[in-house]
Amino acid sequence: MSFHMNYNTEPRGWIMEEDGFGARSIAKCESIFAQGNGYLNIRCALEESYVGQCRDAFVAGTFNKAMPDEVTELPNLPDVTELVILVNGERFSLDKGRIHSYSRKLDLRTGECVRKVKWESPEGVELDLCFRRFVSLHEEHAAAFQTEITSVSAPMELVIESGISSRSSNTGSQHCLDGEKRMLGRDTLRLSTCTVQSDIPIVVHCVHKFNKETLMELPVIERRRFVKQFRFQIGKGETLRMEKTACYHTGRDMRYELPDWPAGVTDSKPVCADGDALIEKLKGSSYEELLKMSARAWASYWKDTDIEIESSDPVDQLGMRFALYHLNIMIQRRDSRVGIGAKGMTGEGYKCHSFWDTEMFLLPFYLFTHPQAAKTLLKYRYRSLPGAYRKAAENHYEGAMFPWESAWMDDGEVTPLYGAADIVTGTSIPILTGMLEHHITADIAWGVWLYYEGSMDEKFMDKYGCELLVETARFWSDRLEWKEERKRYEICNVIGPDEYKEHVDNNAFTNYLAAFNLRTAAHVIGIMEKKWPGAWKNLSRRFNLEELREDFQNKEKSLYLPEPDKDGIVAQNEQYMGLEKVDLTKYKTQQGVSSIYEDYSQSQMNQIMVSKQADMVMLLRIFPELFDRETRRKNFIFYESRTLHDSSLSHGQHCVVASWLGMDEMALDMYRHAVNIDMGPNPSSSDEGIHSASMGGVWQCAVCGFAGLKWNGRLSLENHLPKCWKKMTFRLCWRGALLRVELTEGIISISHQQGPEISLCVNGREHILSEGGSVREES
C-alpha cells in the first residue's frame, strides 16, 4: 500500500493516523511518529522487524566518534522496542499472511502512539493486536509499552521475545561496546555499556509484566542482545497483555554535573545505581498510571503553547500542532550543554548536529513561548566558545568563529568533508559549508540580541550575552577584507544561505548580518560599564574595549552593503546578476527536492541563476525595515521565481514575507508546503528524521506571518489572517508579560494576562497595555 495519512480522525486537529501498512513509508512514519522528551527520544519503529527499518534510541549529549576518520555524532543506543511474536511457531509479520485492518495513531495531546492490527496468519489463525507506547514527559528517563494480543479464531501457542538489543548502529557505525548483561532479581534486565571513543557509560533497564501466568520464562543472552522468552497458551477469545517499562541513564546526565559527582562520569557504577533505583520505582506503576502522569505534563505544555486555528482545511490545524509537538520533544530545556539537531532526535540525518537553524528558525518560537528555553539554547553557544575560538585560530582569525555544525560543547567543527557523488565527474563532492558558510557566527549574535530584546534579561547579558557579541564581532573585524581600489571592506569567498552558490563575494545576507554584529557589539560596549559591570570587568581584562568599539564602528561604516539597482533589485551576491538564466519549470514542479542535481553538477549550478532556498528573502524576513515596501515586493517576486525551495528552511520564510506584502494566497500556499514537508504524501521525505527548522518555520508562518509579529525595540502585530481561516488564537511572552492574541477577519484582539506593562503597536497604532487590559483593532 502507498503512503496515506488520515487527518480527519477524531478529535480532529489532534490525531495523526496512518490508516494502512506500507513498506515504502516505514522509515518516514518512524520519524513523524517519533516520541520523546528532549532527553530521551525513541524513533517509532514497528515492534516486528522489516527491511528498511531503523530502530533509533537517542539520549541527549552522548556524542561519540565511531572511527578516527569520522565526525562526532549522536549514537544510536540500545533498543527496547523490538518484539518477536511467534504464533504457533509462525513469526508475526505484516508482509505475510493477511491484514484485515490496520491503524496507527499518534495522539498529539498525550504523546501516546497506538497501533491496532487485525491479522490472519498464513495458517489461518486470526489475531487482534494492539501496541501502545510513549516516552514519558514526566519522568525523562522512562518509556513504557503495552502489547495486547487476542486470539479471535482458535486457541494458540504464543511465544514472545522482548528485552534489550545493542545491535543497532548509525548506518553501520557501532558506537557502543557489547556491554555487560545482568538480571536483577527475576524480572529486571539491565544492559550496561559505554561509547567507544567518548567513553560515556550507558545503562538500559527494562521490566515486563503480564496479565497471565507464563508456561515458560527463559533469559536469552546473545552477542549484543539480552532478552527474555515468554511462552503462553491462549484460548479463543482470550487476551494476553504485556506491559514493558524501560529506562535509560548515561554518564552525561545532568545530575553528574552537580556537586555530588564530577562532571562527565566515566564510572558506570553510579549510573547503574540510578537506573536500578528508577526501574524499581517504575515497576510499581501500571502503564496507565505512567501515561496519566506524562499526559498531565503534556496538558500543561499545550495550555501554554497551543495555537488554535479554525480553517476550512483540517490539515492547517493539525499541521500546526504536529510542529508544536515536535518542537517540544526536540529540546532539552534545562541542559545548556546540548543544542538541537537538524532532525531533532527523530533520526540519524545530519548526525544530530546543530546548525544556524537553532537561532534563525527555532529560537523565536522558544523566546515567545518559553523564554527560559531560549536562554538555554544561547548558553549552549556560550559554552561552545572554546570550539569557536579554536576554529577561528585554525583559520587565522581573531575572536569566535562558530562551527557550521556543532555537537558536544568542545567538539568544535564537525561538518563532514565529503558528501554525495558529482553527477558529471562521479567523484565525491566536498562539503564546503563548514569552511565557507560563515554567516552562522553573525546569526548567533542576532539570536543573542533577539533574546535580550524579548526578555530584557540583564543577568544573561552580564554573564553571557556581551561576551558572545564582542567575540563574534572580533571575528568579523578580522574577517573583513579591505579593497583599496573600492575604498571599502568586503566579505569574499563565502557561501550564503543559498547553498547552490559557492565561493561567492559579498553575499547580501552575510554582509548585512556582519554589519549588524559589529554595530550591536559596539553599542553594547558603549553602555556595558554602567549596565553590565560584570561583563565589563571580564572583557576589559582581556581587551581595550574603547579601541574595540572604535574598530567595530569604523569597519561597520566601511563595509559594503549591497543596495537596490535601477530596477530595485538587490544582488544576492556579487556574481548573481550575471549568471545564466535557465528554465526552472521542471524543478519548480518537482515532487521531491534537489532533482536539479540529476542534470547539473555543483560547479554548473554556480553558473546558473537558481537558488536553493530563501537567501535575499531571508534578509527581508529578519530585517523588515531595511528597504521600503516596493523594494521588498520586487525582490521577493524576483528571487522566489528563481528559488526551488530545495531546503525545508525555505517555505516558512517566504510565507512570512508574502504575508507582510499582502500576497495572501501565496502565503497560505507556502504555509501548507511547510506543513507538508513532513506530513505530506511523499513516502520518503522524512526517512532520516523530521525537519526541525521547518517546525519552527510553521510556527513563524502563523505568528510572524499571519499575525504580523515583528520586533525592533518594541512588539508589533498586524492582522494577515488567511481568508479561509475564521480565527486563530495563541499566547505570547514579551518582556515578562503574557499576552493572548486572537485574530478574526479584519480584527485583532490582545489581552494582557499577567506581567509588567508593555508598549506595542497593533495594526499600525500605538498602545500601552497593563495586566488585565486589552486592545481590539480593526484592519
GROMACS .gro file of C-alpha atoms in nm, residues 38 137 226 233 292 313 364 410 414 420 423 446 591 694 761:
model
   15
   38GLY     CA    1   1.427   1.619   2.479
  137LEU     CA    2   0.729   1.377   2.963
  226PHE     CA    3   1.969  -0.959   2.608
  233GLN     CA    4  -0.120  -2.091   2.582
  292LYS     CA    5  -0.152   0.969   3.317
  313ASP     CA    6  -0.895   2.257   0.580
  364PRO     CA    7   1.193   3.281   1.806
  410ASP     CA    8   3.403   2.122   2.298
  414VAL     CA    9   3.206   1.861   1.297
  420ALA     CA   10   2.734   1.259  -0.248
  423ILE     CA   11   2.668   1.379  -1.145
  446TRP     CA   12   2.142   3.810   1.604
  591GLN     CA   13   0.770   1.611  -0.613
  694SER     CA   14   1.064   2.357   0.938
  761CYS     CA   15   0.192   4.852   1.805
   0.00000   0.00000   0.00000
